[in-house]
Coordinates of N, CA and C in Angstrom, one line a residue:
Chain W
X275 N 6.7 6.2 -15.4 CA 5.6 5.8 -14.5 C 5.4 6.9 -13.4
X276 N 4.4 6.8 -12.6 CA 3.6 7.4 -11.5 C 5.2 7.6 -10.1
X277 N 5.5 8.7 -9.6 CA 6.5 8.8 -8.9 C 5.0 10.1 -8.2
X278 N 5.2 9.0 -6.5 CA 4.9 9.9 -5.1 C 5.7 10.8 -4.5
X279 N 5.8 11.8 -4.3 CA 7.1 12.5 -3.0 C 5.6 12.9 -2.0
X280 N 6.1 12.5 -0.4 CA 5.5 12.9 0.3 C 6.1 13.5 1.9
X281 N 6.2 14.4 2.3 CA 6.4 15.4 3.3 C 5.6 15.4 4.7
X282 N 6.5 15.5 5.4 CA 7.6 15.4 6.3 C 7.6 14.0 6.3
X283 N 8.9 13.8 6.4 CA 8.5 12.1 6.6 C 8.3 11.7 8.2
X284 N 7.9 13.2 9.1 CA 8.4 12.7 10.2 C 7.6 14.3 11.2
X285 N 6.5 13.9 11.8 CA 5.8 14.9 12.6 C 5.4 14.6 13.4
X286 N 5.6 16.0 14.3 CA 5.2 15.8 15.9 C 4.3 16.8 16.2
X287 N 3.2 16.8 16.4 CA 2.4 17.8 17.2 C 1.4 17.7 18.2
X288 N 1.2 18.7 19.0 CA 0.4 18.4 20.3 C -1.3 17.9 20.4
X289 N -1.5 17.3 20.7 CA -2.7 16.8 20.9 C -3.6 17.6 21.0
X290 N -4.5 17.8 20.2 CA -5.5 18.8 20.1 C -5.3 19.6 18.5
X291 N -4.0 19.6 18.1 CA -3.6 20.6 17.5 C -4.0 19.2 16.2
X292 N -3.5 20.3 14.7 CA -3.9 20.0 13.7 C -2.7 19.3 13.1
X293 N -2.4 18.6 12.1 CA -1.6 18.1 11.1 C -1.9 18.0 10.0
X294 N -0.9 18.7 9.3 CA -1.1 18.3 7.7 C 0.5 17.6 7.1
X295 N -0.3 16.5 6.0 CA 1.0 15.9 5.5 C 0.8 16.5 3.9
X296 N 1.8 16.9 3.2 CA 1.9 16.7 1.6 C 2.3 15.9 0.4
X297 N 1.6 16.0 -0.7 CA 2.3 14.9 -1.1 C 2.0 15.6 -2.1
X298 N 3.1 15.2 -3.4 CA 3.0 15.7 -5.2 C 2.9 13.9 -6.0
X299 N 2.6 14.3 -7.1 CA 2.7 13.2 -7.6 C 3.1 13.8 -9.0
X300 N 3.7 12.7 -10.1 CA 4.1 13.2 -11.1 C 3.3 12.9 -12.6
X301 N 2.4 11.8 -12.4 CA 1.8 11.3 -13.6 C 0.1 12.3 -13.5
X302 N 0.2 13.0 -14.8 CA -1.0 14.0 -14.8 C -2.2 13.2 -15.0
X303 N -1.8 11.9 -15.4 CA -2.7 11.3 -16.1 C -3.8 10.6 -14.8
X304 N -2.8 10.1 -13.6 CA -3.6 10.1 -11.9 C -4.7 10.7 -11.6
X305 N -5.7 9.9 -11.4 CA -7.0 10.4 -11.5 C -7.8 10.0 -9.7
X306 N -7.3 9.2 -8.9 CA -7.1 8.5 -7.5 C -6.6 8.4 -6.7
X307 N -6.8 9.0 -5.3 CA -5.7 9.8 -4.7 C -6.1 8.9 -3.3
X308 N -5.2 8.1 -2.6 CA -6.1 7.1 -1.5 C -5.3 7.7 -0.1
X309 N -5.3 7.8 0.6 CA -4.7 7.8 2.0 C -4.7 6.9 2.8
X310 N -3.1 6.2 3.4 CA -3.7 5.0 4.3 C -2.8 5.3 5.4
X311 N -3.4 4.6 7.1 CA -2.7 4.6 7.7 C -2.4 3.2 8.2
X312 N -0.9 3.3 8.6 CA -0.7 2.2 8.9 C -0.2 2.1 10.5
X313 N -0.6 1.2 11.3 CA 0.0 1.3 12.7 C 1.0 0.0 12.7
X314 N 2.0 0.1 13.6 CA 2.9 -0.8 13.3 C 2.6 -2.6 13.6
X315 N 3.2 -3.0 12.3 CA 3.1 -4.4 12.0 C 1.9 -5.0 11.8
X316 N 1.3 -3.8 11.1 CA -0.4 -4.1 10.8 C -0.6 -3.8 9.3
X317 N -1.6 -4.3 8.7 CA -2.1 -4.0 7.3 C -2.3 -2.5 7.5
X318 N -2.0 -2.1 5.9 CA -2.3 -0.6 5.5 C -3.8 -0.4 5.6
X319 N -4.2 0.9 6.3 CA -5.9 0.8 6.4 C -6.0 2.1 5.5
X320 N -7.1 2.1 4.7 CA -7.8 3.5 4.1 C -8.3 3.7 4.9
X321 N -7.9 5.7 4.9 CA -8.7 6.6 6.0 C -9.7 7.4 5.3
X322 N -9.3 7.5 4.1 CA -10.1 8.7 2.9 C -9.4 9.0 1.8
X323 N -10.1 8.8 0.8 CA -9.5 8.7 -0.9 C -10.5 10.2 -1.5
X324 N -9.7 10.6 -2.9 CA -10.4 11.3 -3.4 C -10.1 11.4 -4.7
X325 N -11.0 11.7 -5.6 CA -11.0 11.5 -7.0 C -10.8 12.8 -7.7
X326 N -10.0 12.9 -9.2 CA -10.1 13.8 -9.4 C -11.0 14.9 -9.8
X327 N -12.3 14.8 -9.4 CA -13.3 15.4 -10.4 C -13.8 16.4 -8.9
X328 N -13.1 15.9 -8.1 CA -12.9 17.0 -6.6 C -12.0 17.5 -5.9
X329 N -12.6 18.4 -5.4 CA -11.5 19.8 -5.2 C -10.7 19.1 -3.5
X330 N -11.9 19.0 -2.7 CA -11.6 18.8 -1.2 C -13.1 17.9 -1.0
X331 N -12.4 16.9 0.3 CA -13.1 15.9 0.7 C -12.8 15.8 2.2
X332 N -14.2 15.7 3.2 CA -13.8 15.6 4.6 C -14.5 14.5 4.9
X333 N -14.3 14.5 6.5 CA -14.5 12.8 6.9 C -14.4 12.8 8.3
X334 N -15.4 13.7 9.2 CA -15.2 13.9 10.5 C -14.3 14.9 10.8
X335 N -12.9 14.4 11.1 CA -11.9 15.3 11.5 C -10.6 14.6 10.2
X336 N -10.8 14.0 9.4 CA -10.1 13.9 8.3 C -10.6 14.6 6.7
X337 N -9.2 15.4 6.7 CA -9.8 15.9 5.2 C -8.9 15.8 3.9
X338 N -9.2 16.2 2.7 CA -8.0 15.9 1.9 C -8.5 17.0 0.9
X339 N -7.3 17.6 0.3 CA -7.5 18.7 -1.0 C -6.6 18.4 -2.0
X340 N -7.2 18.2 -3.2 CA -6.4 18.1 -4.2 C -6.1 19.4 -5.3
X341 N -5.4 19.3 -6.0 CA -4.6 20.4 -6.9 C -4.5 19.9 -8.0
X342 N -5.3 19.5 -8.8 CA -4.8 18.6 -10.1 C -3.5 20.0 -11.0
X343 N -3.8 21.3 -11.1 CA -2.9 21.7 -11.7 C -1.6 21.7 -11.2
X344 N -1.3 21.8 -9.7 CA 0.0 22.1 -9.3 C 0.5 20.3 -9.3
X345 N -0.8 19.2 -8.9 CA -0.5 17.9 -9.2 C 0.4 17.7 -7.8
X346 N -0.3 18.1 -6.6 CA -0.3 17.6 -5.2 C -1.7 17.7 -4.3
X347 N -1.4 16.9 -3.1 CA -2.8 17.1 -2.6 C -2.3 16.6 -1.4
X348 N -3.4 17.0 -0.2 CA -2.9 17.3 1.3 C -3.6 16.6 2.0
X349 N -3.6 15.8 3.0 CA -4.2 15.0 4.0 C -4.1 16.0 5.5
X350 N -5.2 16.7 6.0 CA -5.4 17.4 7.2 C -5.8 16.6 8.0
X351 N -5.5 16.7 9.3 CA -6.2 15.8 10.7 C -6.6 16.6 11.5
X352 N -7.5 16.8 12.0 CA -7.5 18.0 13.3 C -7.8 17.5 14.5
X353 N -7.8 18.2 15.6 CA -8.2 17.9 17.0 C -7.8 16.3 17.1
X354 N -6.0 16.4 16.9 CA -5.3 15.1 16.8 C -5.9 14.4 18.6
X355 N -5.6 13.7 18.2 CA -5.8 12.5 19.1 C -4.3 11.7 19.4
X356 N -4.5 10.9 20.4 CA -2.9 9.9 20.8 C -3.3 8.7 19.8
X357 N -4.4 8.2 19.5 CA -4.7 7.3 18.7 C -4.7 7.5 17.3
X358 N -4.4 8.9 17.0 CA -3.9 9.2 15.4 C -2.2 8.9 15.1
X359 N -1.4 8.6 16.3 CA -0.2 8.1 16.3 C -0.2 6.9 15.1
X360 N 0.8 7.2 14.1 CA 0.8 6.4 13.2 C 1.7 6.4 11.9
X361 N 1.8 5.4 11.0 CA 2.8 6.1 9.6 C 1.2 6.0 8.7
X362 N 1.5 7.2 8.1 CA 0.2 7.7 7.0 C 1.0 7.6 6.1
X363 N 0.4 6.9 5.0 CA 1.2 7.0 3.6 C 0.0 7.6 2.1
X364 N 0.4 8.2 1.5 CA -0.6 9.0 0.4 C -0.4 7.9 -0.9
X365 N -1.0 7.8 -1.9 CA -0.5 7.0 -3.0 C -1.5 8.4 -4.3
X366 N -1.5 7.6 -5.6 CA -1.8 8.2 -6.3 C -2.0 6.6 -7.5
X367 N -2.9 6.7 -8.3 CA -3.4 5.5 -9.2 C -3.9 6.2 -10.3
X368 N -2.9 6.1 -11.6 CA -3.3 6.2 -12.8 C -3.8 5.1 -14.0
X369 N -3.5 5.6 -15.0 CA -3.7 4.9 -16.0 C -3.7 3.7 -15.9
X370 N -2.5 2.9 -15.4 CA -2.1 1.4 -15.6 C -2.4 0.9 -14.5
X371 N -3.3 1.5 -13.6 CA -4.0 0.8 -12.6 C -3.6 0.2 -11.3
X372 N -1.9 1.0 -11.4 CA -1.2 0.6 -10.6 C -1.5 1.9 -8.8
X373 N -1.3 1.0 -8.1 CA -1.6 2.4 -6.8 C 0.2 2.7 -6.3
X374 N 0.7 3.5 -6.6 CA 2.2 4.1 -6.1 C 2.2 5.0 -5.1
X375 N 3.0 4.3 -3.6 CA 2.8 4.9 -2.3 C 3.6 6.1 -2.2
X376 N 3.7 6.8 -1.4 CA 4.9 8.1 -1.1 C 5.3 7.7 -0.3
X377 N 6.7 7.8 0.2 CA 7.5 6.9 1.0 C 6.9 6.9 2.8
X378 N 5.7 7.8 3.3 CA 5.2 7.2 4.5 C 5.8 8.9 5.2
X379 N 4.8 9.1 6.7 CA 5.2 10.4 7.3 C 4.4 9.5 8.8
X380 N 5.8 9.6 9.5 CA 5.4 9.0 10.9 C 5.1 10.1 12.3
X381 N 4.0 10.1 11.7 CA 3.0 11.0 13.0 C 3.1 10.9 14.5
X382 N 3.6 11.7 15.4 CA 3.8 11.4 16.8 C 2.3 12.4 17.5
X383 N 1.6 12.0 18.2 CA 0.9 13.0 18.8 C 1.4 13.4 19.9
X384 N 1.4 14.4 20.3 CA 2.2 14.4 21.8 C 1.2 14.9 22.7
X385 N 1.4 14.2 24.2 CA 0.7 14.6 25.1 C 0.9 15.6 25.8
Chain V
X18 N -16.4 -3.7 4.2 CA -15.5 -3.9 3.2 C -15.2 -5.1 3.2
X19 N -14.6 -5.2 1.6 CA -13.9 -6.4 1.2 C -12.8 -6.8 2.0
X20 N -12.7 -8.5 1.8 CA -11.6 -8.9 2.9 C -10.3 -9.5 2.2
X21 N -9.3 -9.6 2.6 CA -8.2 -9.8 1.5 C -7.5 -10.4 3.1
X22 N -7.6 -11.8 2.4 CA -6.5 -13.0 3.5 C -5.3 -13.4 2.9
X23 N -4.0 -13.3 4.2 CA -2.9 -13.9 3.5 C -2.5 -14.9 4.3
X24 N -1.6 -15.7 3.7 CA -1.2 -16.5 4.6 C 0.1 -17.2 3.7
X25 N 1.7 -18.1 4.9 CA 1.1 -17.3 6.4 C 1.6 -16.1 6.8
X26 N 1.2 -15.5 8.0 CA 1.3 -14.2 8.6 C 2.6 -13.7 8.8
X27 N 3.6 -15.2 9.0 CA 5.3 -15.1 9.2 C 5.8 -16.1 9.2
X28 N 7.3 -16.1 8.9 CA 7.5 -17.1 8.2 C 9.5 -16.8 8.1
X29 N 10.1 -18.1 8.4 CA 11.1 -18.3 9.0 C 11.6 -19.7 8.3
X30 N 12.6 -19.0 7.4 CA 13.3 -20.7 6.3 C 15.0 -20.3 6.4
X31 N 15.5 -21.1 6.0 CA 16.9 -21.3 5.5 C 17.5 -20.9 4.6
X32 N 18.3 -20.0 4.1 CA 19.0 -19.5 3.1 C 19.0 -20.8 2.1
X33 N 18.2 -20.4 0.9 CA 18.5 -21.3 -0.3 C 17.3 -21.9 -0.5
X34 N 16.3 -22.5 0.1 CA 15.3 -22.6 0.6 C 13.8 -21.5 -0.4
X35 N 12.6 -22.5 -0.6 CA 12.1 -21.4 -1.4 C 10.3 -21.3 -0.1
X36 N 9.9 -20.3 -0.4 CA 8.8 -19.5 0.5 C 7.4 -19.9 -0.1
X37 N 6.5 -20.2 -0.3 CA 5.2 -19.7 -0.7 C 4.3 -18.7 0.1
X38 N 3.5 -17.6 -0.5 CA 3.1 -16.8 0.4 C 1.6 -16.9 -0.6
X39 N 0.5 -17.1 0.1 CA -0.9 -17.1 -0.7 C -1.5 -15.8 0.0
X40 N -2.4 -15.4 -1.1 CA -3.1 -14.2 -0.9 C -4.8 -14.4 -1.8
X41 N -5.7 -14.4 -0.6 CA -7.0 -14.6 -0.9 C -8.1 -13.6 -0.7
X42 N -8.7 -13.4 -1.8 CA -9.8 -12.5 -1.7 C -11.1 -13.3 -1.1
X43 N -11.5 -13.9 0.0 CA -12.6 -13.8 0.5 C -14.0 -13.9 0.5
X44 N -14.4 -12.3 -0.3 CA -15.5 -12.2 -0.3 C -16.1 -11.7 -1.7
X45 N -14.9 -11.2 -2.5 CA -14.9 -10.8 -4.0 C -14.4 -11.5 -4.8
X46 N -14.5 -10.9 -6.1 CA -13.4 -11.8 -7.0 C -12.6 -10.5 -7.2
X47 N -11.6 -11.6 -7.8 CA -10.3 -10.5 -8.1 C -9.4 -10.8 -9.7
X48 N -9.6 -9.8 -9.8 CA -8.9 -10.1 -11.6 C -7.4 -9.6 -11.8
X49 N -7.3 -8.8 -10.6 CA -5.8 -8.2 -10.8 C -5.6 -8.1 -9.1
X50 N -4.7 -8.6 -8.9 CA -3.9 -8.2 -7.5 C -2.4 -7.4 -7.5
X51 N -1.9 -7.5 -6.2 CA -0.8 -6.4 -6.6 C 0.1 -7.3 -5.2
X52 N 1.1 -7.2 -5.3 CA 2.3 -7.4 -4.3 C 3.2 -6.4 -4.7
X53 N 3.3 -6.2 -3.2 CA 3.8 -5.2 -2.5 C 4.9 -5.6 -1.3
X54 N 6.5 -5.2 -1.1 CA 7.1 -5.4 -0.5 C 7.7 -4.3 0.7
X55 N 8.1 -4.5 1.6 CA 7.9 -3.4 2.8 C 9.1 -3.8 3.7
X56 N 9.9 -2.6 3.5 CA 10.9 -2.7 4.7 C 10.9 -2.4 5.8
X57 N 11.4 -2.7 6.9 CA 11.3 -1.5 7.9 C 11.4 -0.4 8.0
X58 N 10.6 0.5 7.9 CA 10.4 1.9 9.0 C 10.5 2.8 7.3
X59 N 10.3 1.9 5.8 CA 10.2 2.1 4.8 C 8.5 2.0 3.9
X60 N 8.4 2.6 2.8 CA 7.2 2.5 2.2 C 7.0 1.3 1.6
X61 N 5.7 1.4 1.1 CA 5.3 -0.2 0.3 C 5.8 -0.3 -1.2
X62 N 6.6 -0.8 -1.5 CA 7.1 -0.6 -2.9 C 6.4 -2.0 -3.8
X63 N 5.7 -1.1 -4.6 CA 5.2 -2.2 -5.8 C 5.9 -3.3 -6.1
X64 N 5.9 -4.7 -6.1 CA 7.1 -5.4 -6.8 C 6.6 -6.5 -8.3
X65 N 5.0 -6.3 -8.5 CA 4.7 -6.8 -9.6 C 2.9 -6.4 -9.3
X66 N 2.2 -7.0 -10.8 CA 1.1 -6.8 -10.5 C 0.8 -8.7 -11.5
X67 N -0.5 -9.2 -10.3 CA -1.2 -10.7 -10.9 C -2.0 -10.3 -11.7
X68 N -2.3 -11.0 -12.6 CA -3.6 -10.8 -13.5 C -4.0 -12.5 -13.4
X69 N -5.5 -12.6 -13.0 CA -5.7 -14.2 -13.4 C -6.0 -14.3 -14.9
X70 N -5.3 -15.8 -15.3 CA -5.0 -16.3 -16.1 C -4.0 -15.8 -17.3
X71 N -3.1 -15.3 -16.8 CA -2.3 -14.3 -17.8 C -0.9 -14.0 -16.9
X72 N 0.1 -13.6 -17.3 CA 1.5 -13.8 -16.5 C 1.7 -12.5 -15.6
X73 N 2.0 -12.4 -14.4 CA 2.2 -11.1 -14.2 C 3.2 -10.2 -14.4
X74 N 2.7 -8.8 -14.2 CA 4.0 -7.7 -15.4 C 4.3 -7.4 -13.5
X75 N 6.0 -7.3 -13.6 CA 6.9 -6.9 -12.9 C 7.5 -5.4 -12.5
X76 N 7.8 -4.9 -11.9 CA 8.2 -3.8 -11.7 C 9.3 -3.5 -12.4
X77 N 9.8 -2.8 -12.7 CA 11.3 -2.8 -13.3 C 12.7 -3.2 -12.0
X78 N 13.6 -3.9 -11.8 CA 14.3 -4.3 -10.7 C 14.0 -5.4 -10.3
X79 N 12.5 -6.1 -10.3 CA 11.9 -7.2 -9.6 C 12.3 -8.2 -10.6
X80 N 13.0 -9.4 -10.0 CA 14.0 -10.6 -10.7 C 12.3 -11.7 -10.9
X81 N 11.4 -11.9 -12.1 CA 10.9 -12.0 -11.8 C 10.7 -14.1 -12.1
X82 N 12.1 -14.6 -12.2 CA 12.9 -15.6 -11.9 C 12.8 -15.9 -10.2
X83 N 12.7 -14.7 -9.5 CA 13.1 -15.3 -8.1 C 11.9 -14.8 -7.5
X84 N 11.0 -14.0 -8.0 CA 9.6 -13.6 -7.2 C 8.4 -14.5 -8.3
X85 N 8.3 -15.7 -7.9 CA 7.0 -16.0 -9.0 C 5.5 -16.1 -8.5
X86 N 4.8 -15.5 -9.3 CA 3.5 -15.3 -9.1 C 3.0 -16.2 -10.0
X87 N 1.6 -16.6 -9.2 CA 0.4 -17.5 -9.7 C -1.0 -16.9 -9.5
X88 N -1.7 -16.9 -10.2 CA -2.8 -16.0 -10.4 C -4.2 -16.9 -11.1
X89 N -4.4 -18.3 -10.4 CA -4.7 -19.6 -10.7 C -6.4 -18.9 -11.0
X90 N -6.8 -18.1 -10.2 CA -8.2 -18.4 -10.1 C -8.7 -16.6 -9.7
X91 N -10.0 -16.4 -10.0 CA -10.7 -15.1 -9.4 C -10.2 -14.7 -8.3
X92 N -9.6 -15.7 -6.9 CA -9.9 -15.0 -5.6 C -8.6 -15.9 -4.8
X93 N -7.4 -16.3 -5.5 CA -6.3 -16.6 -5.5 C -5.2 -16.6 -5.7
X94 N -3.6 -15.7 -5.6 CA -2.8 -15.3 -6.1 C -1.6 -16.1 -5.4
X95 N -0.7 -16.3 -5.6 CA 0.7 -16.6 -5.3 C 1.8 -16.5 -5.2
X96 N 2.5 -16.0 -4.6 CA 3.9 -15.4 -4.7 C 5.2 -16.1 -3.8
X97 N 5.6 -17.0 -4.5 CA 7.3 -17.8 -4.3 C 8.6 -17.4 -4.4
X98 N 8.8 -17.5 -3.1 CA 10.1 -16.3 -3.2 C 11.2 -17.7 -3.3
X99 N 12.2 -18.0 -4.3 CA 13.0 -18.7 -4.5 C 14.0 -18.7 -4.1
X100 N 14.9 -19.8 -3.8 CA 16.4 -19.3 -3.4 C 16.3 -18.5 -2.7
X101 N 15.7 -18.3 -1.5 CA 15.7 -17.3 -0.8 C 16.8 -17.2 -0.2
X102 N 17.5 -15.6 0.0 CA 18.7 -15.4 0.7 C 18.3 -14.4 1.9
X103 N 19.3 -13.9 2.5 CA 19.2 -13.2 3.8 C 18.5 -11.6 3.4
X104 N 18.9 -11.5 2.3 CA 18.3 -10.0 1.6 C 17.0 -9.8 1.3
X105 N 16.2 -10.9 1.1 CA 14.8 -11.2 1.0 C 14.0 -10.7 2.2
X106 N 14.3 -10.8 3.1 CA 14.4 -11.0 4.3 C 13.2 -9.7 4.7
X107 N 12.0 -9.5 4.3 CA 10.9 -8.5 4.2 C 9.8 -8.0 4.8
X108 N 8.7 -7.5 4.5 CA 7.1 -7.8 4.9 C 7.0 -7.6 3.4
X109 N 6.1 -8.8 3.2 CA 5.3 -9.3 1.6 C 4.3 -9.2 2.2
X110 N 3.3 -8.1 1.0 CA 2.2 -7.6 1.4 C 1.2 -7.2 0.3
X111 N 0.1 -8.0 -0.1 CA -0.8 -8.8 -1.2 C -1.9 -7.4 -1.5
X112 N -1.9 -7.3 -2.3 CA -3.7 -6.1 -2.1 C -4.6 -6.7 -3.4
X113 N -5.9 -6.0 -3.1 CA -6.7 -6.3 -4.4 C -7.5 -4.9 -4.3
X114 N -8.6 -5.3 -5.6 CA -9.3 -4.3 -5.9 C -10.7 -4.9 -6.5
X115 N -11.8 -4.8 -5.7 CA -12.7 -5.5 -6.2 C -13.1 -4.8 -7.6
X116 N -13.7 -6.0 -8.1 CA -13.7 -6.0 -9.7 C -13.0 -6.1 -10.5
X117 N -13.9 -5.9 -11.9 CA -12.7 -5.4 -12.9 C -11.8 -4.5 -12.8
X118 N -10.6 -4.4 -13.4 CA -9.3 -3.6 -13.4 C -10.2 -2.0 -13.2
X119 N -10.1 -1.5 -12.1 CA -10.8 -0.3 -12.4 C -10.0 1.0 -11.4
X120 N -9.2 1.5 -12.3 CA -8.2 2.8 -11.2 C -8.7 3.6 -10.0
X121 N -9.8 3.8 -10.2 CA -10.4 4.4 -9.0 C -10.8 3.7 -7.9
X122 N -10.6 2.6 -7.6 CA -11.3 1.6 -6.5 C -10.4 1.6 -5.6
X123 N -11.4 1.3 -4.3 CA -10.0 0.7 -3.4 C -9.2 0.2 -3.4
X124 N -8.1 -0.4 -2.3 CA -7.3 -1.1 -2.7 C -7.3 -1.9 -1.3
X125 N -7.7 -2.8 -0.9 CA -7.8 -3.9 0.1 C -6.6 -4.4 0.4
X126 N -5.9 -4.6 1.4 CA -4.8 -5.5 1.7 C -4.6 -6.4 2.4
X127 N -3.7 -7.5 2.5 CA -4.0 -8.7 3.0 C -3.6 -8.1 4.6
X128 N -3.4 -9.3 5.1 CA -2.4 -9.0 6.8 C -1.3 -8.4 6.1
X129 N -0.7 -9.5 5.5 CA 0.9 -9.1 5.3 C 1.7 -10.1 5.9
X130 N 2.6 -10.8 5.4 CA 4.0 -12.2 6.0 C 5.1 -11.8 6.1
X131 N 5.5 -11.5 7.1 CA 6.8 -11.5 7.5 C 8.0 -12.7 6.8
X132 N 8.4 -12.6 6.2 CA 9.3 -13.4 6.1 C 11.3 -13.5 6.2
X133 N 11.6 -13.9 7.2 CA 13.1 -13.7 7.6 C 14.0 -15.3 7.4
X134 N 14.8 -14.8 6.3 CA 15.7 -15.7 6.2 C 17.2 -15.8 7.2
X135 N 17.2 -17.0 7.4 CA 18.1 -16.8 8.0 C 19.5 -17.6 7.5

């Protein structure tokens, strides 16, 4: 089945500044790439998904790039905010329709 | 967006003791839902997937004797956590996907239930 790894599990950067999280996936067959954040003891929210038939996808100050050959793809944030404080988690949905998370990267913004 | 209700939100029983946790789609129908279990300060790990009117398929690990799902209707799933012991002890956390079974679609999620055995 569909195995996430996703990187750092754990970042801190200054407000204003930019963040990027990574994430690989293992099933080539993954065609659905979703990003969610989640703030604590809240439902997981989608921030921006992207499919395979695209390279990179933005969304204000959220972006996402995929790699189907190397079979990872990157979630950018820019001009962080204190309200981008959060755990972001990447997933990946293939074949069997299932969505499999990466274990979560807990975003600090700092002031 | 689509709305995905659970209930309830948290939830507090006695070792041995069994749970019900319902998960409602709202405003869609739903032909396949998904439960999802969540530890702290841990990721959402798959623990089975509902299909209405059909049994649902389990994760590999998931006892699926002690996690039972009900998948009665388009826009209604259920998940019974049995014998519940202290190790259960989670965030149960429901999603769907409007429509048919379709990989690319969102994935909506309920609140989510706390549940702590004690």
């Amino acid at each position: 089945g569909e195995n996430v790894e996703q990187h750092p599990s754990t970042l801190s950067v200054q407000e204003g500044d930019s963040a990027v999280i990574k994430c690989t996936y293992s099933d080539s067959a993954s065609n659905y790439f979703p990003w969610y954040k989640q703030e604590l003891g809240k439902r997981p929210q989608l921030i921006i998904d992207i499919r395979s038939n695209v390279g990179e996808k933005k969304d204000q100050r959220i972006a996402v790039t995929l790699n189907k050959t190397a079979k990872h793809f990157s979630l950018h944030i820019t001009e962080t905010q204190p309200e981008d404080s959060a755990v972001y988690f990447c997933a990946a949905s293939g074949r069997d329709d299932k969505i499999i998370f990466g274990k979560g990267t807990r975003l600090h913004i700092l002031p | 967006g689509a709305v995905v209700s659970q209930h309830p939100s948290w939830v507090i029983c006695k070792s041995g003791t069994s749970v019900k946790i319902e998960c409602r789609s709202l405003d869609f129908q739903a032909t396949t839902m998904f439960w999802y279990r969540q530890f702290p300060k841990q990721s959402l790990m798959l623990m089975a997937t509902s299909n209405e009117g059909s049994k649902a398929t389990y994760e590999q690990g998931v006892e699926k004797d002690k996690f039972l799902i009900n998948h009665a209707s388009l826009t209604l799933s259920t998940l019974t956590v049995t014998s519940a012991h202290p190790e259960d002890s989670s965030f149960y956390i429901c999603s769907a996907r409007v429509g048919r079974a379709t990989n690319t679609g969102e994935l909506f999620f309920g609140e989510g239930s706390r549940l702590t055995v004690l």
